[in-house]
Amino acid sequence: MQPFTVHKGRVVPLDRSNVDTDQIIPKQFLKRIEKSGFGQFLFYEWRYHRDGQLNTECILNDPQYKGATILLTRENFGSGSSREHAAWALVDWGFRAVVAPSFADIFYTNAVNNGLLPVVMPDEVVDAWLKQAQKEALMMTIDLCKQIVQVEDGIQFSFEINPVHRERLLEGLDDIAITERYVNDIEAYEKARPLVALYNEWV
């Protein structure tokens, strides 16, 4: 998992509330088990018409946002089902962070676990940035080390994040990497377990 320390990127303004996981990655694309390859299906039903033609009115299809790495949106992002594929799709598209007033709890955790930084900002700040980004190109710098967000020629805003989540993102640790940190402890515990306890588990 790619570590997240300081990131500067172009903002995509997605002026929608309550974006759920089925909108982020529709259910028909969930059969894949690999984490890669989901970016092409991100917001599929917004990006394409029913006949499969590209929807040129969808902001994600606007050429000016090609290569943008920060998604700016409204409250309750990632609501709905708990599908981890939503985080996979956003990361595979190229997003490094999502900035919103609030997130669904399970999506928030899935995002962190996959190296996608969810940043909670006040409604009024997000509203001002959305308006600015819809008028002109908006670059944003997110410093996870200092827990600060800043747009060009703008003031800095601090954000809160669980220290465990922060460490995980800063060091780029997925579940396997975290488990590997405790291999010696796990092996020592297994060796110290009484054979009787193991026998009772087997029967």
XYZ file of C-alpha atoms in Angstrom:
203
model
C 0.000 0.000 0.000
C 1.410 3.396 -0.962
C 2.263 5.573 2.053
C 0.466 8.905 2.383
C 2.499 11.750 3.855
C 2.002 14.976 1.900
C 0.018 15.092 -1.314
C -0.722 17.945 -3.698
C -3.251 17.366 -6.439
C -6.038 18.680 -8.617
C -9.535 18.661 -7.121
C -12.626 17.157 -8.762
C -15.744 18.884 -7.364
C -18.542 16.324 -7.003
C -21.409 18.473 -5.748
C -23.617 15.656 -4.438
C -24.769 14.541 -1.000
C -25.339 10.965 0.160
C -23.302 9.328 -2.594
C -23.688 5.629 -1.853
C -21.452 2.693 -2.670
C -23.768 1.423 -5.401
C -23.284 4.733 -7.199
C -19.535 4.568 -6.637
C -19.263 1.016 -8.004
C -22.473 -0.635 -9.302
C -23.250 -4.169 -8.142
C -22.807 -5.784 -11.583
C -19.057 -5.174 -11.360
C -18.472 -6.864 -8.004
C -17.639 -10.337 -9.306
C -13.945 -9.556 -9.623
C -11.823 -10.516 -6.617
C -8.682 -8.561 -7.515
C -8.348 -5.033 -6.146
C -7.085 -3.678 -9.459
C -9.174 -2.933 -12.521
C -12.167 -1.340 -10.802
C -11.312 2.230 -11.793
C -12.900 1.798 -15.214
C -16.236 1.107 -13.495
C -16.109 4.029 -11.051
C -19.411 5.971 -11.083
C -20.241 3.921 -14.168
C -23.940 4.778 -14.299
C -23.114 8.485 -14.155
C -20.243 8.345 -16.611
C -22.105 6.346 -19.257
C -25.560 6.432 -20.816
C -27.707 3.298 -20.962
C -26.527 2.657 -24.528
C -22.907 2.588 -23.348
C -22.015 5.981 -24.791
C -19.885 8.316 -22.708
C -21.875 10.938 -20.793
C -20.001 14.126 -21.622
C -21.942 16.036 -18.957
C -20.471 13.943 -16.142
C -17.745 15.918 -14.432
C -15.446 12.891 -14.254
C -15.468 12.749 -18.048
C -14.396 16.385 -18.367
C -10.854 16.424 -19.865
C -9.805 19.244 -17.544
C -10.053 16.873 -14.586
C -7.979 14.109 -16.121
C -5.309 13.116 -13.637
C -7.073 14.752 -10.686
C -6.269 12.953 -7.438
C -8.524 14.552 -4.820
C -12.297 14.114 -4.773
C -14.241 16.913 -3.083
C -17.838 16.106 -2.250
C -20.660 16.607 0.232
C -21.892 14.859 3.367
C -22.461 11.163 4.017
C -20.158 9.960 1.260
C -19.931 6.181 0.933
C -23.273 5.303 2.506
C -25.157 2.138 1.580
C -23.691 -1.358 1.465
C -20.310 -2.166 2.970
C -18.633 -3.192 -0.300
C -14.889 -2.611 -0.106
C -14.898 -2.427 -3.905
C -15.923 1.245 -3.581
C -12.556 2.112 -2.064
C -10.790 -0.127 -4.582
C -12.443 1.707 -7.483
C -11.531 5.159 -6.188
C -7.911 4.146 -5.615
C -7.670 2.402 -8.986
C -9.025 5.532 -10.701
C -6.151 7.473 -9.160
C -7.679 9.241 -6.176
C -5.459 9.620 -3.122
C -7.961 11.409 -0.909
C -11.643 12.237 -0.544
C -12.650 15.440 1.242
C -16.191 15.721 2.613
C -18.136 16.938 5.671
C -18.861 13.339 6.704
C -18.448 9.725 5.635
C -20.295 6.484 6.233
C -18.400 4.630 8.968
C -17.707 1.410 7.066
C -16.605 3.258 3.932
C -14.267 5.396 6.045
C -12.571 2.296 7.440
C -12.387 0.622 4.028
C -10.796 3.752 2.587
C -8.091 3.868 5.254
C -7.414 0.149 4.859
C -6.737 0.687 1.159
C -4.554 3.782 1.358
C -7.276 6.314 0.519
C -7.321 9.246 2.945
C -10.803 10.410 4.012
C -10.623 14.018 5.214
C -13.501 15.491 7.213
C -13.941 19.239 6.735
C -16.744 21.565 7.941
C -19.750 22.017 5.639
C -19.063 25.693 5.058
C -15.451 25.040 4.051
C -16.421 22.272 1.630
C -19.164 24.475 0.196
C -16.729 27.318 -0.462
C -14.189 24.988 -2.067
C -16.838 23.376 -4.266
C -17.893 26.774 -5.574
C -14.281 27.736 -6.188
C -13.447 24.450 -7.939
C -16.452 24.799 -10.241
C -15.164 28.175 -11.424
C -11.451 27.515 -11.750
C -8.795 24.849 -11.416
C -8.309 24.140 -7.734
C -5.122 22.603 -6.376
C -5.114 21.253 -2.844
C -2.318 20.160 -0.528
C -3.048 17.616 2.181
C -0.378 17.150 4.819
C -1.171 14.064 6.880
C 1.943 14.515 8.997
C 0.666 17.884 10.246
C -3.026 17.080 9.636
C -3.503 20.200 7.535
C -5.383 20.930 4.307
C -4.769 23.998 2.173
C -5.842 25.210 -1.247
C -3.672 27.568 -3.252
C -3.835 31.145 -1.972
C -6.050 29.944 0.868
C -5.815 29.537 4.619
C -4.912 26.262 6.281
C -7.482 24.034 7.932
C -6.670 21.277 10.372
C -8.449 17.936 10.402
C -8.796 15.109 12.892
C -7.930 11.475 12.288
C -7.629 8.448 14.544
C -3.923 7.997 15.457
C -4.064 4.336 14.411
C -5.497 5.273 11.005
C -2.925 8.036 10.656
C -0.006 5.685 11.347
C -1.406 3.100 8.965
C -1.622 5.624 6.120
C 1.703 7.308 6.842
C 3.517 3.978 6.725
C 1.423 2.398 3.984
C 0.438 -0.603 6.079
C -2.286 -2.979 4.943
C -3.700 -5.788 7.119
C -0.987 -8.228 6.070
C 1.828 -5.771 6.773
C 0.399 -5.019 10.212
C 0.100 -8.725 11.009
C 3.699 -9.300 9.912
C 4.829 -6.826 12.555
C 3.673 -9.283 15.195
C 4.929 -12.524 13.662
C 7.403 -13.149 16.492
C 4.735 -12.543 19.131
C 2.275 -14.804 17.320
C 4.828 -17.597 16.994
C 5.821 -17.278 20.656
C 2.188 -17.450 21.709
C 1.541 -20.529 19.600
C 4.590 -22.291 21.028
C 3.538 -21.459 24.576
C -0.015 -22.758 24.263
C -0.651 -25.987 26.204
C -1.239 -29.044 24.039
C -4.409 -29.717 26.039
C -5.897 -26.420 24.857
C -5.080 -27.286 21.256
C -6.620 -30.750 21.674
C -9.830 -29.248 23.072
C -10.100 -26.971 20.042
C -9.683 -29.863 17.610
C -12.371 -32.005 19.251
